[in-house]
CSV table of C-alpha atoms and ligand atoms in Angstrom, one decimal:
chain,number,residue,atom,x,y,z
A,12,MET,CA,-11.9,12.5,15.7
A,13,LYS,CA,-14.4,13.9,18.1
A,14,LYS,CA,-17.1,11.9,16.5
A,15,LEU,CA,-15.1,8.8,16.8
A,16,ILE,CA,-14.4,9.4,20.5
A,17,GLY,CA,-18.1,10.1,20.9
A,18,ALA,CA,-19.0,6.8,19.2
A,19,PHE,CA,-16.5,4.9,21.4
A,20,ALA,CA,-17.8,6.6,24.5
A,21,ALA,CA,-21.4,5.8,23.7
A,22,GLY,CA,-20.4,2.2,22.9
A,23,ALA,CA,-18.5,1.9,26.2
A,24,MET,CA,-21.5,3.2,28.1
A,25,LEU,CA,-23.8,0.7,26.5
A,26,LEU,CA,-21.4,-2.1,27.3
A,27,ALA,CA,-21.1,-0.9,30.9
A,28,LEU,CA,-24.9,-0.9,31.1
A,29,ALA,CA,-25.1,-4.3,29.7
A,30,GLY,CA,-22.5,-5.4,32.2
A,31,CYS,CA,-24.6,-4.2,35.1
A,32,ALA,CA,-27.7,-5.7,33.8
A,33,PRO,CA,-29.0,-8.9,35.5
A,34,ALA,CA,-28.2,-12.3,34.0
A,35,ALA,CA,-31.7,-12.3,32.4
A,36,THR,CA,-30.3,-10.2,29.5
A,37,GLY,CA,-28.6,-13.3,28.3
A,38,SER,CA,-25.1,-14.1,27.4
A,39,GLY,CA,-25.2,-12.2,24.1
A,40,ASP,CA,-22.8,-9.5,25.1
A,41,ALA,CA,-19.4,-11.2,25.6
A,42,ALA,CA,-17.6,-7.9,25.3
A,43,ALA,CA,-19.3,-6.7,28.5
A,44,ALA,CA,-17.0,-9.2,30.3
A,45,GLY,CA,-14.0,-7.1,29.2
A,46,PRO,CA,-11.2,-8.0,26.8
A,47,LYS,CA,-11.2,-11.4,25.3
A,48,ALA,CA,-8.3,-13.8,25.8
A,49,GLU,CA,-6.0,-13.1,22.8
A,50,SER,CA,-6.2,-16.7,21.9
A,51,ASP,CA,-10.0,-16.4,21.4
A,52,LEU,CA,-9.7,-13.4,19.1
A,53,VAL,CA,-10.5,-13.9,15.4
A,54,VAL,CA,-9.5,-11.4,12.7
A,55,GLY,CA,-10.7,-11.4,9.1
A,56,PHE,CA,-8.2,-10.0,6.6
A,57,ALA,CA,-9.3,-9.2,3.0
A,58,GLN,CA,-6.2,-8.9,1.0
A,59,VAL,CA,-6.0,-7.1,-2.4
A,60,GLY,CA,-4.4,-10.0,-4.3
A,61,ALA,CA,-1.0,-11.3,-5.2
A,62,GLU,CA,-0.1,-8.8,-7.9
A,63,SER,CA,3.4,-7.9,-6.9
A,64,GLY,CA,6.5,-8.8,-4.8
A,65,TRP,CA,5.4,-6.2,-2.3
A,66,ARG,CA,2.0,-7.9,-1.9
A,67,THR,CA,3.6,-11.4,-1.4
A,68,ALA,CA,5.8,-10.0,1.3
A,69,ASN,CA,2.9,-8.2,2.9
A,70,THR,CA,0.8,-11.3,3.0
A,71,LYS,CA,3.6,-13.4,4.4
A,72,ASP,CA,4.4,-10.8,7.1
A,73,ILE,CA,0.7,-10.6,8.2
A,74,GLN,CA,0.3,-14.4,8.3
A,75,ASP,CA,3.6,-14.8,10.2
A,76,SER,CA,2.7,-12.0,12.7
A,77,PHE,CA,-0.7,-13.6,13.5
A,78,LYS,CA,0.9,-17.0,14.0
A,79,GLU,CA,3.5,-15.5,16.3
A,80,ALA,CA,0.9,-13.6,18.3
A,81,GLY,CA,-1.3,-16.7,18.6
A,82,ILE,CA,-4.3,-14.8,17.2
A,83,GLN,CA,-6.6,-16.5,14.7
A,84,LEU,CA,-6.5,-15.1,11.2
A,85,LYS,CA,-9.1,-15.7,8.4
A,86,PHE,CA,-7.4,-14.7,5.2
A,87,SER,CA,-8.9,-14.1,1.7
A,88,ASP,CA,-7.3,-13.0,-1.6
A,89,ALA,CA,-9.6,-10.7,-3.8
A,90,GLN,CA,-7.5,-11.1,-7.0
A,91,GLN,CA,-7.5,-7.3,-7.4
A,92,LYS,CA,-11.3,-7.1,-7.6
A,93,GLN,CA,-13.3,-4.9,-5.3
A,94,GLU,CA,-16.4,-7.1,-5.6
A,95,ASN,CA,-14.4,-10.0,-4.1
A,96,GLN,CA,-13.2,-7.9,-1.3
A,97,ILE,CA,-16.7,-6.7,-0.5
A,98,LYS,CA,-17.9,-10.4,-0.5
A,99,ALA,CA,-15.0,-11.3,1.9
A,100,ILE,CA,-15.9,-8.5,4.3
A,101,ARG,CA,-19.6,-9.5,4.3
A,102,SER,CA,-18.6,-13.1,5.1
A,103,TYR,CA,-16.4,-11.9,8.0
A,104,ILE,CA,-19.4,-9.9,9.3
A,105,GLN,CA,-21.6,-13.0,9.1
A,106,GLN,CA,-18.9,-15.0,10.9
A,107,LYS,CA,-18.9,-12.3,13.6
A,108,VAL,CA,-15.1,-11.9,13.7
A,109,ASP,CA,-13.7,-9.6,16.3
A,110,VAL,CA,-11.9,-7.3,13.9
A,111,ILE,CA,-11.9,-6.9,10.1
A,112,ALA,CA,-8.8,-5.6,8.5
A,113,PHE,CA,-8.4,-5.0,4.8
A,114,SER,CA,-6.3,-3.3,2.2
A,115,PRO,CA,-8.8,-1.6,-0.2
A,116,VAL,CA,-8.0,-2.3,-3.8
A,117,VAL,CA,-9.5,1.1,-4.8
A,118,GLU,CA,-10.3,4.2,-2.8
A,119,THR,CA,-14.0,4.6,-3.4
A,120,GLY,CA,-17.2,2.5,-3.0
A,121,TRP,CA,-16.8,1.2,0.5
A,122,ASP,CA,-19.4,3.1,2.5
A,123,ALA,CA,-22.2,0.5,2.2
A,124,VAL,CA,-20.2,-2.5,3.3
A,125,LEU,CA,-18.4,-0.5,6.0
A,126,ASN,CA,-21.7,0.6,7.4
A,127,GLU,CA,-22.8,-3.0,7.6
A,128,ALA,CA,-19.7,-3.8,9.6
A,129,LYS,CA,-20.4,-0.7,11.8
A,130,ASP,CA,-24.0,-1.8,12.4
A,131,ALA,CA,-22.7,-5.3,13.4
A,132,GLY,CA,-20.4,-3.6,15.9
A,133,ILE,CA,-17.2,-5.0,14.2
A,134,PRO,CA,-14.3,-2.6,14.1
A,135,VAL,CA,-12.5,-2.2,10.8
A,136,VAL,CA,-8.8,-1.4,10.3
A,137,LEU,CA,-7.4,-0.2,7.0
A,138,THR,CA,-4.0,-1.5,6.3
A,139,ASP,CA,-1.7,-0.3,3.5
A,140,ARG,CA,-4.3,1.5,1.4
A,141,ALA,CA,-6.8,4.2,2.3
A,142,VAL,CA,-10.5,4.6,1.5
A,143,ASP,CA,-11.9,7.9,0.2
A,144,SER,CA,-15.0,8.4,2.4
A,145,SER,CA,-16.4,11.5,4.1
A,146,ASP,CA,-17.3,9.3,7.1
A,147,ASP,CA,-14.1,8.4,9.1
A,148,SER,CA,-16.2,6.7,11.8
A,149,LEU,CA,-16.3,3.8,9.4
A,150,TYR,CA,-12.8,2.6,10.3
A,151,VAL,CA,-10.7,2.7,13.5
A,152,THR,CA,-7.4,3.6,11.9
A,153,PHE,CA,-5.4,3.6,8.7
A,154,LEU,CA,-2.1,1.9,9.0
A,155,GLY,CA,0.3,2.4,6.1
A,156,SER,CA,2.7,4.5,4.1
A,157,ASP,CA,2.5,8.2,3.0
A,158,PHE,CA,2.2,7.6,-0.8
A,159,VAL,CA,2.2,11.3,-1.7
A,160,LEU,CA,5.6,11.6,0.1
A,161,GLU,CA,6.9,8.6,-1.8
A,162,GLY,CA,6.0,10.2,-5.1
A,163,GLN,CA,7.6,13.4,-4.0
A,164,LYS,CA,10.8,11.6,-3.1
A,165,ALA,CA,10.9,10.0,-6.6
A,166,GLY,CA,10.3,13.4,-8.1
A,167,GLU,CA,13.0,15.1,-6.1
A,168,TRP,CA,15.5,12.5,-7.2
A,169,VAL,CA,14.6,13.2,-10.8
A,170,LEU,CA,15.1,17.0,-10.3
A,171,GLU,CA,18.6,16.3,-8.9
A,172,GLU,CA,19.5,13.7,-11.5
A,173,TYR,CA,18.7,16.0,-14.4
A,174,LYS,CA,19.7,19.3,-12.9
A,175,ASP,CA,22.4,20.0,-15.5
A,176,GLN,CA,20.2,18.9,-18.5
A,177,THR,CA,18.8,21.8,-20.5
A,178,GLU,CA,17.0,19.7,-23.1
A,179,PRO,CA,13.5,18.5,-22.2
A,180,VAL,CA,13.4,15.4,-20.0
A,181,LYS,CA,10.8,13.0,-21.4
A,182,ILE,CA,9.1,10.9,-18.9
A,183,ILE,CA,6.8,7.8,-19.1
A,184,GLN,CA,4.8,7.1,-16.0
A,185,LEU,CA,3.6,3.6,-15.2
A,186,GLU,CA,0.7,4.0,-12.9
A,187,GLY,CA,-0.6,1.5,-10.4
A,188,THR,CA,-4.1,0.1,-10.3
A,189,THR,CA,-6.5,2.8,-11.5
A,190,GLY,CA,-8.3,4.3,-8.5
A,191,ALA,CA,-6.0,2.8,-5.9
A,192,ALA,CA,-4.7,5.1,-3.2
A,193,PRO,CA,-1.0,4.4,-4.0
A,194,ALA,CA,-1.6,5.1,-7.7
A,195,ILE,CA,-3.4,8.3,-7.1
A,196,ASP,CA,-1.0,9.6,-4.4
A,197,ARG,CA,2.3,8.6,-6.1
A,198,ALA,CA,1.2,10.4,-9.3
A,199,GLU,CA,0.3,13.5,-7.2
A,200,GLY,CA,3.5,13.6,-5.2
A,201,PHE,CA,5.7,13.2,-8.3
A,202,ALA,CA,3.8,15.8,-10.3
A,203,GLU,CA,4.1,18.2,-7.4
A,204,ALA,CA,7.9,17.7,-7.2
A,205,ILE,CA,8.7,18.1,-10.9
A,206,LYS,CA,6.3,20.9,-11.7
A,207,SER,CA,8.8,23.6,-10.7
A,208,ASP,CA,10.7,23.0,-13.9
A,209,PRO,CA,8.9,22.9,-17.3
A,210,LYS,CA,11.7,20.9,-18.9
A,211,PHE,CA,10.1,17.8,-17.3
A,212,GLU,CA,7.5,16.4,-19.6
A,213,VAL,CA,5.3,13.4,-18.7
A,214,VAL,CA,4.8,12.4,-22.3
A,215,ALA,CA,2.6,9.4,-21.4
A,216,SER,CA,1.1,7.9,-18.3
A,217,GLN,CA,-0.8,4.6,-18.2
A,218,THR,CA,-1.7,1.9,-15.8
A,219,GLY,CA,0.2,-1.3,-15.6
A,220,ASP,CA,-1.9,-2.5,-12.7
A,221,PHE,CA,1.1,-2.9,-10.4
A,222,THR,CA,2.1,-6.1,-12.3
A,223,ARG,CA,5.3,-7.0,-14.1
A,224,ALA,CA,3.4,-8.2,-17.2
A,225,GLY,CA,1.4,-4.9,-17.2
A,226,GLY,CA,4.6,-2.8,-16.9
A,227,LYS,CA,6.2,-4.7,-19.8
A,228,GLN,CA,3.2,-4.5,-22.1
A,229,VAL,CA,2.5,-0.8,-21.5
A,230,THR,CA,6.2,0.1,-21.8
A,231,GLU,CA,6.5,-1.7,-25.1
A,232,ALA,CA,3.6,0.2,-26.5
A,233,LEU,CA,4.6,3.6,-25.1
A,234,LEU,CA,8.2,3.3,-26.3
A,235,LYS,CA,7.0,2.8,-29.8
A,236,ALA,CA,4.7,5.8,-29.6
A,237,ASN,CA,7.2,8.1,-27.8
A,238,PRO,CA,10.7,8.2,-29.2
A,239,GLY,CA,13.5,9.7,-27.2
A,240,VAL,CA,12.1,8.9,-23.7
A,241,ASN,CA,14.7,9.7,-21.0
A,242,LEU,CA,13.1,8.2,-17.9
A,243,ILE,CA,10.4,5.8,-16.6
A,244,TYR,CA,8.7,6.5,-13.3
A,245,ALA,CA,7.0,3.3,-12.2
A,246,HIS,CA,4.6,3.3,-9.3
A,247,ASN,CA,6.1,0.0,-8.1
A,248,ASP,CA,9.2,-2.3,-8.6
A,249,ASP,CA,7.3,-4.9,-10.5
A,250,MET,CA,6.2,-2.6,-13.3
A,251,GLY,CA,9.8,-1.2,-13.4
A,252,LEU,CA,11.0,-4.8,-13.8
A,253,GLY,CA,8.6,-5.3,-16.7
A,254,ALA,CA,9.8,-2.1,-18.2
A,255,ILE,CA,13.4,-3.4,-18.1
A,256,GLU,CA,12.4,-6.3,-20.2
A,257,ALA,CA,10.6,-4.0,-22.7
A,258,ILE,CA,13.6,-1.6,-22.9
A,259,GLU,CA,16.0,-4.5,-23.5
A,260,ALA,CA,13.7,-6.0,-26.1
A,261,ALA,CA,13.8,-2.6,-27.9
A,262,GLY,CA,17.6,-2.9,-28.1
A,263,LEU,CA,18.2,-0.2,-25.4
A,264,VAL,CA,20.0,-0.3,-22.1
A,265,PRO,CA,17.8,0.1,-19.0
A,266,GLY,CA,19.4,2.4,-16.4
A,267,LYS,CA,21.5,4.1,-19.1
A,268,ASP,CA,19.6,4.9,-22.3
A,269,ILE,CA,16.4,5.1,-20.3
A,270,LYS,CA,16.6,5.6,-16.5
A,271,ILE,CA,14.1,4.1,-14.2
A,272,VAL,CA,12.9,5.2,-10.8
A,273,THR,CA,10.4,3.0,-8.8
A,274,VAL,CA,8.7,2.6,-5.5
A,275,ASP,CA,8.7,-0.4,-3.0
A,276,ALA,CA,12.3,-1.7,-2.7
A,277,VAL,CA,11.5,-5.5,-2.7
A,278,LYS,CA,14.4,-7.9,-3.3
A,279,ASP,CA,14.0,-8.2,-7.1
A,280,GLY,CA,13.8,-4.4,-7.4
A,281,MET,CA,16.8,-3.9,-5.2
A,282,GLN,CA,18.8,-6.5,-7.2
A,283,ALA,CA,18.0,-4.6,-10.4
A,284,LEU,CA,19.1,-1.4,-8.7
A,285,ALA,CA,22.3,-3.0,-7.6
A,286,ASP,CA,22.8,-4.2,-11.2
A,287,GLY,CA,22.3,-0.7,-12.5
A,288,LYS,CA,19.1,-1.4,-14.4
A,289,ILE,CA,17.0,0.7,-12.0
A,290,ASN,CA,18.5,4.0,-10.9
A,291,PHE,CA,16.7,4.8,-7.7
A,292,ILE,CA,14.0,3.3,-5.5
A,293,VAL,CA,11.8,4.9,-2.9
A,294,GLU,CA,11.0,2.4,-0.1
A,295,CYS,CA,7.5,1.3,0.8
A,296,SER,CA,7.5,-1.2,3.6
A,297,PRO,CA,5.1,-4.2,3.4
A,298,LEU,CA,5.9,-5.2,7.0
A,299,LEU,CA,2.7,-4.1,8.6
A,300,GLY,CA,1.8,-7.3,10.5
A,301,LYS,CA,3.3,-6.4,13.9
A,302,GLN,CA,1.6,-3.0,13.9
A,303,LEU,CA,-1.7,-4.6,12.9
A,304,ILE,CA,-1.4,-7.0,15.8
A,305,GLU,CA,-0.8,-4.0,18.1
A,306,VAL,CA,-3.9,-2.3,16.8
A,307,VAL,CA,-6.0,-5.5,17.3
A,308,LYS,CA,-4.8,-5.8,20.9
A,309,GLN,CA,-5.6,-2.1,21.6
A,310,ILE,CA,-9.1,-2.6,20.2
A,311,ASN,CA,-9.6,-5.7,22.3
A,312,ASN,CA,-8.5,-3.8,25.4
A,313,GLY,CA,-11.0,-1.0,24.7
A,314,GLU,CA,-8.2,1.5,23.8
A,315,THR,CA,-8.4,3.9,20.9
A,316,PRO,CA,-5.5,3.5,18.4
A,317,GLU,CA,-4.2,6.6,16.6
A,318,LYS,CA,-6.4,7.4,13.7
A,319,ARG,CA,-3.4,7.4,11.3
A,320,ILE,CA,-0.3,5.3,11.7
A,321,VAL,CA,2.4,6.1,9.2
A,322,THR,CA,5.1,3.7,8.2
A,323,GLU,CA,8.7,4.9,8.3
A,324,GLU,CA,10.6,4.6,5.0
A,325,THR,CA,13.8,5.4,3.3
A,326,THR,CA,15.2,5.6,-0.3
A,327,PHE,CA,17.9,3.7,-2.1
A,328,THR,CA,20.7,4.5,-4.5
A,329,GLN,CA,22.7,1.8,-6.3
A,330,GLU,CA,25.4,1.8,-3.6
A,331,GLN,CA,22.8,1.7,-0.8
A,332,ALA,CA,21.1,-1.2,-2.5
A,333,ILE,CA,24.3,-3.2,-2.7
A,334,GLU,CA,24.8,-2.7,0.9
A,335,ALA,CA,21.3,-3.5,2.0
A,336,LEU,CA,20.6,-6.5,-0.2
A,337,PRO,CA,22.3,-9.2,1.9
A,338,THR,CA,20.2,-8.5,4.9
A,339,ARG,CA,17.0,-7.5,3.2
A,340,GLN,CA,14.0,-9.4,4.6
A,341,TYR,CA,11.7,-9.2,1.6
B,415,LIG,O1,3.5,-0.5,-3.8
B,415,LIG,C1,2.5,-2.3,-4.9
B,415,LIG,C2,1.4,-3.2,-4.6
B,415,LIG,O2,-0.6,-0.8,-1.9
B,415,LIG,C3,1.6,0.0,-1.3
B,415,LIG,O3,0.5,-2.3,-3.9
B,415,LIG,C4,0.8,-1.1,-2.0
B,415,LIG,C5,1.2,-1.2,-3.4
B,415,LIG,C6,2.6,-1.6,-3.7
B,415,LIG,O4,0.9,-3.9,-5.6
B,415,LIG,O5,3.6,-3.1,-5.3
């Protein structure tokens, strides 16, 4: 934090100096003139992809929020590939956008490109997913959910749901994209919660890449290899929805023969919960657009946003899903 303030202070001093310099220094330093008009701001956003209902809702919310704020948005879809995101970020640097925002598909491997943005003097905002870097001066803030807490909430529901069962509880975990912050953290939070009772056994854990097709395919294979599974913990709704198809195809009843707990609470997931095919959902809000706009405005005004902005979230049982569905935005 100190480092960050230091960097900002140094930057501000340079700008102040540039501002005092005679006109002969040229017109290069527009920022010296103070904040830009918001209608002149350009933000480059490098999205992960379109892998899930959550992502679709997130993209729409970001695009709508920028339209509403009258700030120009350059948007790219990396199709879940880090190399594509890096290319997009490099192109935003070349285009000299005012702010770069992105949702890192995986946690590691960003330092080089983020240093390029830093050298170009372009602030970077992380939305939704975090990076794993020892240098936190490479981004201004991380705006998104507490994924460890989400995993814990899922695990705590499982503890309660099976509190009277003395037999082992066999669990399949459908992991998100390998190396992605929500996959790593949701696994960690869940494991943390259930470790207090050895009757909970994660008999298999595999990635379904946050997609419905992935969830279906992995569940099909894992059900064959692991008879007598009690519960599926899916890192997002879409993989849970894929699991429902696989469970039904195996002649079993989702929500009864095999219970399902997921994370996200997008409409299709909430519908399955209302229908009793999913048993519990931990909410993860994709509505990050308005907060991102706030951060962009703060940066433009020379203010320092909080280093970590955490999204507030709840959980849903079947009754709560039935109640929430009619007014659910996404
Ligand atoms: O849970 C999942 C999406 O990063 C929080 O990514 C996001 C996750 C979300 O594909 O559905």
